[in-house]
Short mmCIF file of C-alpha atoms and ligand atoms in Angstrom, two decimals:
data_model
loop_
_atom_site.label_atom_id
_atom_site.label_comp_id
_atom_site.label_asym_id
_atom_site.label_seq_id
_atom_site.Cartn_x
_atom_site.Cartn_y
_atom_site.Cartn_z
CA UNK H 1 19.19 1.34 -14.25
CA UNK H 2 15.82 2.05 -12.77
CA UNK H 3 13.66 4.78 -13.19
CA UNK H 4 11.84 6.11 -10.60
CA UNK H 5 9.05 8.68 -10.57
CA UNK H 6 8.13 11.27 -7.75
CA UNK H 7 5.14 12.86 -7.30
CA UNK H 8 4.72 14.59 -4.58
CA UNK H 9 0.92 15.16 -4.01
CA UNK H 10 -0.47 18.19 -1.49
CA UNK H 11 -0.11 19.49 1.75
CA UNK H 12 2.21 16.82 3.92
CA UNK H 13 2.90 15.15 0.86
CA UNK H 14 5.47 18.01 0.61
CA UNK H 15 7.30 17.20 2.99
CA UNK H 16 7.08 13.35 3.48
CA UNK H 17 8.02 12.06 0.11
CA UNK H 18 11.58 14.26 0.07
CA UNK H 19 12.28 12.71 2.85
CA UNK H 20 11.65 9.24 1.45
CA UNK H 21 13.18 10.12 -1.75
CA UNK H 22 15.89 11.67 0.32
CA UNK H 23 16.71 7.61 2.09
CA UNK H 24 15.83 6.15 -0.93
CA UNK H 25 19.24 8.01 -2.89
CA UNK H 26 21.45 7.45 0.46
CA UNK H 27 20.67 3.37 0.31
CA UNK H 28 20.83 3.51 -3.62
CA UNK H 29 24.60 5.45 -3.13
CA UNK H 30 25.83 2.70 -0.88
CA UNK H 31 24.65 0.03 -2.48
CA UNK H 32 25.80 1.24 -6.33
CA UNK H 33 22.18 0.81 -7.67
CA UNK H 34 21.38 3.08 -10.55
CA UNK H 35 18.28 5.18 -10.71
CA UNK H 36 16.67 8.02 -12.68
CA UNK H 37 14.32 10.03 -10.83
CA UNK H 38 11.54 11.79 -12.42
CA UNK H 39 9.39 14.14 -11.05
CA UNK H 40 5.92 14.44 -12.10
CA UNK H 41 2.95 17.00 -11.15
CA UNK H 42 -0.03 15.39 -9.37
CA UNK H 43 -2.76 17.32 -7.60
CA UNK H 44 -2.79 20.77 -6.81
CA UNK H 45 0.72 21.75 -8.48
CA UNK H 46 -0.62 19.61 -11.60
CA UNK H 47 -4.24 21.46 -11.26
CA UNK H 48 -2.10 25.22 -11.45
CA UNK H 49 0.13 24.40 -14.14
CA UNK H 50 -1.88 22.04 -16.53
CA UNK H 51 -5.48 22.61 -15.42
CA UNK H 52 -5.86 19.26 -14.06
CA UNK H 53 -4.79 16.90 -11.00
CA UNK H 54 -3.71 14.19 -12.84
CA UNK H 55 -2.74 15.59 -16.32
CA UNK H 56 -1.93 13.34 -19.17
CA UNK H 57 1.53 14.30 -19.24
CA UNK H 58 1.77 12.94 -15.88
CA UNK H 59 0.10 9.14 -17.20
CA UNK H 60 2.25 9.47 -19.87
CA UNK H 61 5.45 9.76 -18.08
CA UNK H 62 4.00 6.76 -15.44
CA UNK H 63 3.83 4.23 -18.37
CA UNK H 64 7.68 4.94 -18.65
CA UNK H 65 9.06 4.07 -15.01
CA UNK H 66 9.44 0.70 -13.01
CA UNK H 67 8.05 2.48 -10.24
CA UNK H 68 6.86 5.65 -8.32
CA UNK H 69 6.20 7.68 -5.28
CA UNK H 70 2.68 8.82 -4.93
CA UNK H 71 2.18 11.07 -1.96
CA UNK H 72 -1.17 12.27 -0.21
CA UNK H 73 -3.85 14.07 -2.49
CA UNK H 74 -5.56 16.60 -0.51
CA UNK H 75 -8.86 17.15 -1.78
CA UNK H 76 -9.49 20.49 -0.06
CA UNK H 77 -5.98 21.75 -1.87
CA UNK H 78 -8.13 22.52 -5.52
CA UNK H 79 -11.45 23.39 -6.43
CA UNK H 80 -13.69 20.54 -6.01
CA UNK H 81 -15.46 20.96 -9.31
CA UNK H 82 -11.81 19.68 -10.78
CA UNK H 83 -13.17 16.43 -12.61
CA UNK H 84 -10.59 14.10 -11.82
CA UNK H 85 -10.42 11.28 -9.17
CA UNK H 86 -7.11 10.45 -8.97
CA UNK H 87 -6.55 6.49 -6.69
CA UNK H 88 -9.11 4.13 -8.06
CA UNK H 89 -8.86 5.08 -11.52
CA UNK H 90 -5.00 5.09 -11.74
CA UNK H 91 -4.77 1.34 -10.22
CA UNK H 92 -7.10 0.23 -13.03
CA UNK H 93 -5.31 2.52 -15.49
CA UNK H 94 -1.91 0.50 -14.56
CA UNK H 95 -3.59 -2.28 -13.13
CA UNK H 96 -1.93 -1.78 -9.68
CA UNK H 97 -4.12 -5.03 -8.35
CA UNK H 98 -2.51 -5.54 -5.07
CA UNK H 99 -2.25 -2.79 -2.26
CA UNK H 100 0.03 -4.79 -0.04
CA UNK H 101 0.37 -3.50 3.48
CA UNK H 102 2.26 -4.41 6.59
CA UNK H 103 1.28 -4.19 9.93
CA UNK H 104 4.06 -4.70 12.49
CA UNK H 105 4.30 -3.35 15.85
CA UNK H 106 7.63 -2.09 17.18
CA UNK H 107 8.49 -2.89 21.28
CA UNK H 108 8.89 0.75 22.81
CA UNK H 109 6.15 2.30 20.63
CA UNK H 110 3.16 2.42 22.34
CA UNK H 111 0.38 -0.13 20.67
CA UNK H 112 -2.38 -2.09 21.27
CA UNK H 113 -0.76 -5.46 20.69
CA UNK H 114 3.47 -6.58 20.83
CA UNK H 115 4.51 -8.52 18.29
CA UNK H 116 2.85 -8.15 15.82
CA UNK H 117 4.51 -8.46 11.92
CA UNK H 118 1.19 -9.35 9.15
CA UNK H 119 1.55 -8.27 5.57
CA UNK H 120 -1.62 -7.06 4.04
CA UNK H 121 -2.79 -7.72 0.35
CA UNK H 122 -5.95 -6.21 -0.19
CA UNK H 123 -7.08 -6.76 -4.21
CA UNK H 124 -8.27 -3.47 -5.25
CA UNK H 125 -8.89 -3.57 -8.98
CA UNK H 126 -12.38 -4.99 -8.86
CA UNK H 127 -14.85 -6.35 -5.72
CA UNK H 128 -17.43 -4.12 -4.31
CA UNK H 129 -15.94 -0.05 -5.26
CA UNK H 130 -18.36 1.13 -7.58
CA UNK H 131 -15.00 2.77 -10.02
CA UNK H 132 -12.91 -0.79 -9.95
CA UNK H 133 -16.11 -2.89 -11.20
CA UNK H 134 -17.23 -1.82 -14.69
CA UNK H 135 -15.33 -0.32 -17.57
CA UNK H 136 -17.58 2.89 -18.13
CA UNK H 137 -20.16 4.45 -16.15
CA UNK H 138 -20.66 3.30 -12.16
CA UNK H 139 -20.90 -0.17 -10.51
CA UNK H 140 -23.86 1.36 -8.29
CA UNK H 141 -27.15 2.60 -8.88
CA UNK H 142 -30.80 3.68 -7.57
CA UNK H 143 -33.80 2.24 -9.51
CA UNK H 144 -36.01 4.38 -7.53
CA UNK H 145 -35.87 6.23 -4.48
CA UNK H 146 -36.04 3.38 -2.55
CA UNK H 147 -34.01 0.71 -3.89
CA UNK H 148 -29.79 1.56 -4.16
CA UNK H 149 -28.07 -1.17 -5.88
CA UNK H 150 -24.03 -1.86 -5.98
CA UNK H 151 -22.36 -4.43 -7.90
CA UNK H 152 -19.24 -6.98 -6.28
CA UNK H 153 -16.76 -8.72 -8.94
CA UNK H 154 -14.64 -11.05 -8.46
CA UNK H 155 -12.57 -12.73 -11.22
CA UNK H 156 -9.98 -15.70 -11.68
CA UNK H 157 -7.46 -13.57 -12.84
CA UNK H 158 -7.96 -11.07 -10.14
CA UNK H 159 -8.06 -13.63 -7.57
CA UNK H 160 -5.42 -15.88 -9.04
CA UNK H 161 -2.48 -12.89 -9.42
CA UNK H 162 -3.06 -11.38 -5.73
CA UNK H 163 -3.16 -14.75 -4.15
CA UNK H 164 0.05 -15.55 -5.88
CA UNK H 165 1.89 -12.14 -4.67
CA UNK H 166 0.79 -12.86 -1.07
CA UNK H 167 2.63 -16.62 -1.75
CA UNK H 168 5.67 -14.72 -2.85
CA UNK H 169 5.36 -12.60 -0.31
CA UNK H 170 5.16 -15.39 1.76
CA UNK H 171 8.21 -17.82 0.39
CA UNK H 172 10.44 -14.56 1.80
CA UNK H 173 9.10 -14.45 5.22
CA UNK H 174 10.65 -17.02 7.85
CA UNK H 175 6.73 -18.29 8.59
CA UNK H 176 5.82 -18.63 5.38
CA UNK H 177 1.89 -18.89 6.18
CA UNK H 178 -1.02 -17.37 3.98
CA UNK H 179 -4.57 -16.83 5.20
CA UNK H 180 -7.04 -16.57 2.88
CA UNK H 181 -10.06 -14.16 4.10
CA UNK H 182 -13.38 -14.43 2.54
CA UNK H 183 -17.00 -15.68 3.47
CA UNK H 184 -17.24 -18.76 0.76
CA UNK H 185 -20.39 -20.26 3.12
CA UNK H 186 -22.36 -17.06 2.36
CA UNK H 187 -21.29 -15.35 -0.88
CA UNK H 188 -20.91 -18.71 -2.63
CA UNK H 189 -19.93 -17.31 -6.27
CA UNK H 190 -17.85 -14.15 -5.63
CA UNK H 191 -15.81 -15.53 -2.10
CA UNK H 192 -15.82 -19.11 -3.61
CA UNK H 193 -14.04 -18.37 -6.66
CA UNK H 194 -11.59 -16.07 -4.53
CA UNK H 195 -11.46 -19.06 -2.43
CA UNK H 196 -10.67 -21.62 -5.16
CA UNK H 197 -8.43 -19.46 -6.91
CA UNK H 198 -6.12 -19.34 -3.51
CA UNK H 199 -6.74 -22.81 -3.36
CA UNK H 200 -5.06 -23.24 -6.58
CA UNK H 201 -2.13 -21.23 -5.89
CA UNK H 202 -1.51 -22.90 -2.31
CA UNK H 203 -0.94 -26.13 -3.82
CA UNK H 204 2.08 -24.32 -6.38
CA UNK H 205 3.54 -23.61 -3.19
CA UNK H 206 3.92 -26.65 -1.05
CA UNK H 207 6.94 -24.70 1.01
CA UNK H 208 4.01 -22.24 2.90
CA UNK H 209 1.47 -23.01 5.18
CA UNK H 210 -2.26 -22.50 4.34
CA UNK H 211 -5.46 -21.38 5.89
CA UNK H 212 -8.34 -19.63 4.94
CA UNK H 213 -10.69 -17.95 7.52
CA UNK H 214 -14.01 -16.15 7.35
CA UNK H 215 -13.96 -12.15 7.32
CA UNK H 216 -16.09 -12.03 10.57
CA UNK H 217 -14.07 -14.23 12.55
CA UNK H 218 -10.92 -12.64 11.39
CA UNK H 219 -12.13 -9.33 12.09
CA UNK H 220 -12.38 -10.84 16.28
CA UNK H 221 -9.27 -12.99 15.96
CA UNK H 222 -7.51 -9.80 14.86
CA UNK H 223 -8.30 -7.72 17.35
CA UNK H 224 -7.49 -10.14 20.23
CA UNK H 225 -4.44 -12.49 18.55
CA UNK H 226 -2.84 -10.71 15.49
CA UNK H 227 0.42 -12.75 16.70
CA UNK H 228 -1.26 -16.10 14.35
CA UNK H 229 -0.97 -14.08 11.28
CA UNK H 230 1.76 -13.75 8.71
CA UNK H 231 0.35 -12.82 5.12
CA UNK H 232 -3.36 -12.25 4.56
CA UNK H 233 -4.87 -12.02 1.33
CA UNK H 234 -7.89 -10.55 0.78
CA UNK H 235 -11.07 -9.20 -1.35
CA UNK H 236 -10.81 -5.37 -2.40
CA UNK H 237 -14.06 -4.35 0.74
CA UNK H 238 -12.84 -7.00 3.31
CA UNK H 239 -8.91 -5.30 3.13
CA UNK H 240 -10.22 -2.18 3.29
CA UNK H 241 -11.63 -2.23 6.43
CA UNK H 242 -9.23 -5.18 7.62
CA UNK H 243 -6.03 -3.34 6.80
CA UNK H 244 -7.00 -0.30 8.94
CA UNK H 245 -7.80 -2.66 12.02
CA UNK H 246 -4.50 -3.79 11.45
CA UNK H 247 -2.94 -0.42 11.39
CA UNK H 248 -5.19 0.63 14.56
CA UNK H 249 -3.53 -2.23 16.45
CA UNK H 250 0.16 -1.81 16.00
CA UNK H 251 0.02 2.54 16.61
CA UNK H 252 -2.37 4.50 13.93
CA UNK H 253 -1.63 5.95 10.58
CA UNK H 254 2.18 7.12 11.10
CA UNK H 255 3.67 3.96 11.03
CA UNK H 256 1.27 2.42 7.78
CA UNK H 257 3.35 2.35 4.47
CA UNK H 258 1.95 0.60 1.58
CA UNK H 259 2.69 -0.61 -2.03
CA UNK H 260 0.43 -1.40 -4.64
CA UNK H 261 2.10 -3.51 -6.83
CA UNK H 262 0.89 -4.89 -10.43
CA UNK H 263 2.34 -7.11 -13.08
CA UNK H 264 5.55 -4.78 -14.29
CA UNK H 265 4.67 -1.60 -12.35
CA UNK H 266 4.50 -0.60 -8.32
CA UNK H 267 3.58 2.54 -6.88
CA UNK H 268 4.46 3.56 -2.81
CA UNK H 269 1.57 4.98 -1.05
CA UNK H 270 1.44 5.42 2.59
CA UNK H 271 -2.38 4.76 3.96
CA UNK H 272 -2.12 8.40 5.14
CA UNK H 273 -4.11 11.53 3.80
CA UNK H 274 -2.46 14.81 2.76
CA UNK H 275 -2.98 15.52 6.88
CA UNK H 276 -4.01 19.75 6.21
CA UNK H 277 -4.17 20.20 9.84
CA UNK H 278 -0.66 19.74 10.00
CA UNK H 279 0.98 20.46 6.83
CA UNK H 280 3.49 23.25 6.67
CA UNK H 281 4.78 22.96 10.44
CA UNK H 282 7.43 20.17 9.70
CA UNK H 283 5.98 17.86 11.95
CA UNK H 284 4.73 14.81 9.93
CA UNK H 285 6.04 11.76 10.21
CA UNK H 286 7.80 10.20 7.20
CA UNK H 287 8.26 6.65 8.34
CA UNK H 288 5.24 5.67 6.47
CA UNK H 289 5.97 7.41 3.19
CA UNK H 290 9.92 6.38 3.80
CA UNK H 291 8.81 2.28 4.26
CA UNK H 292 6.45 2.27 1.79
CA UNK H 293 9.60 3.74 -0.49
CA UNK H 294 11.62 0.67 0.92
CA UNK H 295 9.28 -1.31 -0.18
CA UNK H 296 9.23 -0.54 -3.55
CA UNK H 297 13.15 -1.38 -3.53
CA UNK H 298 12.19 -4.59 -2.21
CA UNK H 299 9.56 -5.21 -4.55
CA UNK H 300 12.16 -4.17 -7.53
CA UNK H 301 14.72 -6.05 -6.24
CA UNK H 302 12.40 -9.03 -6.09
CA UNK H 303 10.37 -8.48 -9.41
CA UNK H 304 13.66 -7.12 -11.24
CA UNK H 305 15.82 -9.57 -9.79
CA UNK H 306 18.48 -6.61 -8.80
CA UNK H 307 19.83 -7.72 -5.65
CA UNK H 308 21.33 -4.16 -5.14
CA UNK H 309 17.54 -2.38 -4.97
CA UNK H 310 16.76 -6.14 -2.19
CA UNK H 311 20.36 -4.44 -0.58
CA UNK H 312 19.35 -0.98 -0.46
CA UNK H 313 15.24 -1.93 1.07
CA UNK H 314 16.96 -3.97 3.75
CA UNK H 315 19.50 -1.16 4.34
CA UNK H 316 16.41 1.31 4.95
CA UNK H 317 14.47 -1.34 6.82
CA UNK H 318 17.36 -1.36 9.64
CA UNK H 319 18.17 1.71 9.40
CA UNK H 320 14.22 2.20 10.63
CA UNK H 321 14.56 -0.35 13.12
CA UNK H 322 17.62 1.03 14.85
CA UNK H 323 16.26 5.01 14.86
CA UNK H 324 12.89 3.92 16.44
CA UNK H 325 14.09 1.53 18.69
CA UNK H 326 16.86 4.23 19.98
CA UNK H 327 13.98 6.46 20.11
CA UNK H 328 15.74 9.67 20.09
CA UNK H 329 14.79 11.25 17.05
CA UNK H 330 11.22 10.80 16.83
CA UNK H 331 8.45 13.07 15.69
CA UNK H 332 5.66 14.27 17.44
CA UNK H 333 2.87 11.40 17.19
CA UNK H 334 5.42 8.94 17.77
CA UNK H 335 6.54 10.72 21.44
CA UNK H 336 9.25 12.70 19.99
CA UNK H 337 10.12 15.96 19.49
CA UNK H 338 11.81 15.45 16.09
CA UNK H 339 10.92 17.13 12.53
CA UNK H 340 10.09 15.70 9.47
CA UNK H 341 13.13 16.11 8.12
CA UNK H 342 15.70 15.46 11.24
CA UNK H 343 13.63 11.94 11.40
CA UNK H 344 14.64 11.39 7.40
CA UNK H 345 18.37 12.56 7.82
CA UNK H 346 18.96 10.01 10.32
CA UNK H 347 17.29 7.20 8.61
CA UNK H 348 19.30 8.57 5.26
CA UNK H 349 22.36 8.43 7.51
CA UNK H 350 21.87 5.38 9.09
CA UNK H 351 21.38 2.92 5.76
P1 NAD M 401 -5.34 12.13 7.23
O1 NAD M 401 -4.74 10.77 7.15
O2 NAD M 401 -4.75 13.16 6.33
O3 NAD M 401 -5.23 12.67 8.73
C1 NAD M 401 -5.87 12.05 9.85
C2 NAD M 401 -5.12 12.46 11.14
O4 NAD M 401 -3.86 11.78 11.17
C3 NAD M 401 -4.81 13.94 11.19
O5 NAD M 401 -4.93 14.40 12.51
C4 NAD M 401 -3.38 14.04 10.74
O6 NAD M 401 -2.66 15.12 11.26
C5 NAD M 401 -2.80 12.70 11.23
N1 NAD M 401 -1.73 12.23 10.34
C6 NAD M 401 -1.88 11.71 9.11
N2 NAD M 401 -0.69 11.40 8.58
C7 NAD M 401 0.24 11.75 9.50
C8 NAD M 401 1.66 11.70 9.54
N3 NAD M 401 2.38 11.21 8.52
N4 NAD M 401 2.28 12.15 10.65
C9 NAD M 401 1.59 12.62 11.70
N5 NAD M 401 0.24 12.70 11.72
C10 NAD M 401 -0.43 12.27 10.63
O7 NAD M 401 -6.91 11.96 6.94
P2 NAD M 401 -8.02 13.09 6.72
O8 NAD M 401 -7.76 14.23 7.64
O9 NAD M 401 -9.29 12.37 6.78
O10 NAD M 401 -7.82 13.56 5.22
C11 NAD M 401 -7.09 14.73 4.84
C12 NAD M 401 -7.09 14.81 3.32
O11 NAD M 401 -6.36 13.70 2.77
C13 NAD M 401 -8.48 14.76 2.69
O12 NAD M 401 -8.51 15.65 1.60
C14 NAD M 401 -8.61 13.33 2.22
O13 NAD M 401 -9.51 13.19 1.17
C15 NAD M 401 -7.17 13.06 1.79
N6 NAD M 401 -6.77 11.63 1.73
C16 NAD M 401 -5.95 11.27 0.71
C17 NAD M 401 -5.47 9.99 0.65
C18 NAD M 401 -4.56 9.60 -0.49
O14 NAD M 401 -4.34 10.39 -1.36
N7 NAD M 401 -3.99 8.42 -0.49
C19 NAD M 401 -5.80 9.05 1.64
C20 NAD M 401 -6.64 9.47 2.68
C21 NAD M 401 -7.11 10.77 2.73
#
């Protein structure tokens, strides 16, 4: 049995993760796995009933489940004197130190580049965000009024565990190549021991291919040949500005899901805000909140070793596959005319 908690978050968040939580119970049904869902207040429902946007009760609850659904936060939905930031801190808190995210393009969806099918890891419990790097206080600060100073960590075990999770990763993918992304030549302590961690783990796993390539070049090779890459690994700054190339190539923030995974724990988190401008019309799309859902099964399945949660992600994967490339039922940024939730009930039907 797995437990599973939902939280919803604001504005789209409303109505994206019921739809994912919606798939996610059809391809449990059919595939017999077992799982408890919990819901759990987060943001503005959490700031009206317990005065807070990320209320213990919640955290609590979170150090009870294998997994969870985290939708948008929408940081217009509450007063902005509420003191909580809600991402950064609760990947430290649970030590969520991989944000893994895939970047595939799909053949009748209009995108910059065919072909395309790159998994993301991006480390984000420490490098260069002033929250992940220090225990109290900030990882930035301003001597005087003309000097502004930030901090950039990198550890061995940081390094070592999200270089291993992109080998995983890796081992289950028919190329079954890693490229490491730094700038060793330049930042010869913080991108060398990323480096040599990666190093290390490459040579555990003889069965992939390795390269490692530096962060400018990438950035170009990207842009004009995303076809050479299958899982890239990279520092917390680097993947955040990497990952969203990647999404900008393959068709924009609809069709980004995400999973930030940690040692026992892995929470689904499309790259998507809360979206205001749209929220309430039934018009968002869910596929990234639904696939970054189906890849928490497949993370469980892999992680747990439960074959039915591996069944159930691949159920939702072609289920996905088959309702874009029939392109009937699509919503609105995709081409379509389809809503939120007519997009989810075929994708719930289809698994
Ligand atoms: P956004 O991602 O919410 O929206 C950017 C544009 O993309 C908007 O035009 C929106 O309508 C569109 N869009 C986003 N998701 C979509 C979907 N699923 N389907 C169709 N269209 C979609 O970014 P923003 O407008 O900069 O931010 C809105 C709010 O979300 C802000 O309060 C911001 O701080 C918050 N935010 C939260 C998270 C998070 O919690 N993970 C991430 C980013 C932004």
């Amino acid at each position: 049995m797995l437990k599973i908690g939902i939280l919803h978050g604001d504005d789209i968040g409303l109505e994206v993760v019921p739809e994912a939580v919606k798939v996610m119970k059809a391809a449990a049904a059919k595939t017999g796995l077992q799982v408890e869902w919990l819901p759990l207040p987060i943001g503005k429902q959490a700031h009206e009933l317990h005065g807070h946007t990320m209320p213990d009760v919640t955290i609590e609850a979170l150090k009870t489940v294998d997994g969870w659904l985290q939708g948008p936060i929408g940081h217009n939905a509450y007063p902005r004197d509420d003191p909580t930031w809600i991402n950064p801190p609760l990947r430290k808190k649970f030590e969520l130190f991989a944000s893994v995210k895939p970047v595939k393009s799909y053949p009748n969806l209009p995108s910059v580049h065919k072909d395309v099918d790159i998994v993301f890891l991006r480390e984000v419990t420490e490098g260069m965000q002033s929250s992940s790097v220090v225990f109290a206080g900030s990882g930035e600060f301003r001597p005087n009024d003309d000097i502004s100073i930030g901090m950039r960590v990198v550890t061995r075990k940081g390094a070592n565990r999200v270089a291993r999770e992109a080998f995983e990763i890796a081992r289950t993918r028919e190329r079954k190549k890693v490229t490491s992304v730094h700038k060793e030549p330049v930042f010869r302590l913080v991108c060398g021991m990323f480096a040599e961690e990666c190093r290390k783990v490459a040579a555990e796993f003889p069965d992939c291919t390795f390269e490692e390539v530096l962060v400018d070049g990438f950035a170009m090779k990207l842009v004009m040949k995303p076809q050479q890459y299958d899982v890239v690994v990279t520092t917390n700054q680097f993947g955040d500005i990497l990952t969203d190339e990647g999404a900008g190539i393959v068709g924009g923030l609809g069709l980004a899901p995400g999973l930030c995974v940690g040692a026992n724990q892995a929470m689904a988190q499309a790259t998507h805000g809360s979206a205001p401008d749209i929220a309430g019309q039934g018009i968002a799309n869910p596929y990234a909140m639904i696939m970054s859902g189906q890849m928490l099964f497949e993370w469980l399945g892999r992680r747990r070793s439960e074959p039915k949660a591996a069944d159930a992600a691949q159920r939702i994967a072609r289920s996905m596959d088959r309702l874009i490339a029939e392109a009937k039922l699509l919503t609105a940024d995709l081409g379509g005319k389809a809503s939120t939730s007519q997009m989810g009930d075929v994708v719930a039907a289809g698994v």
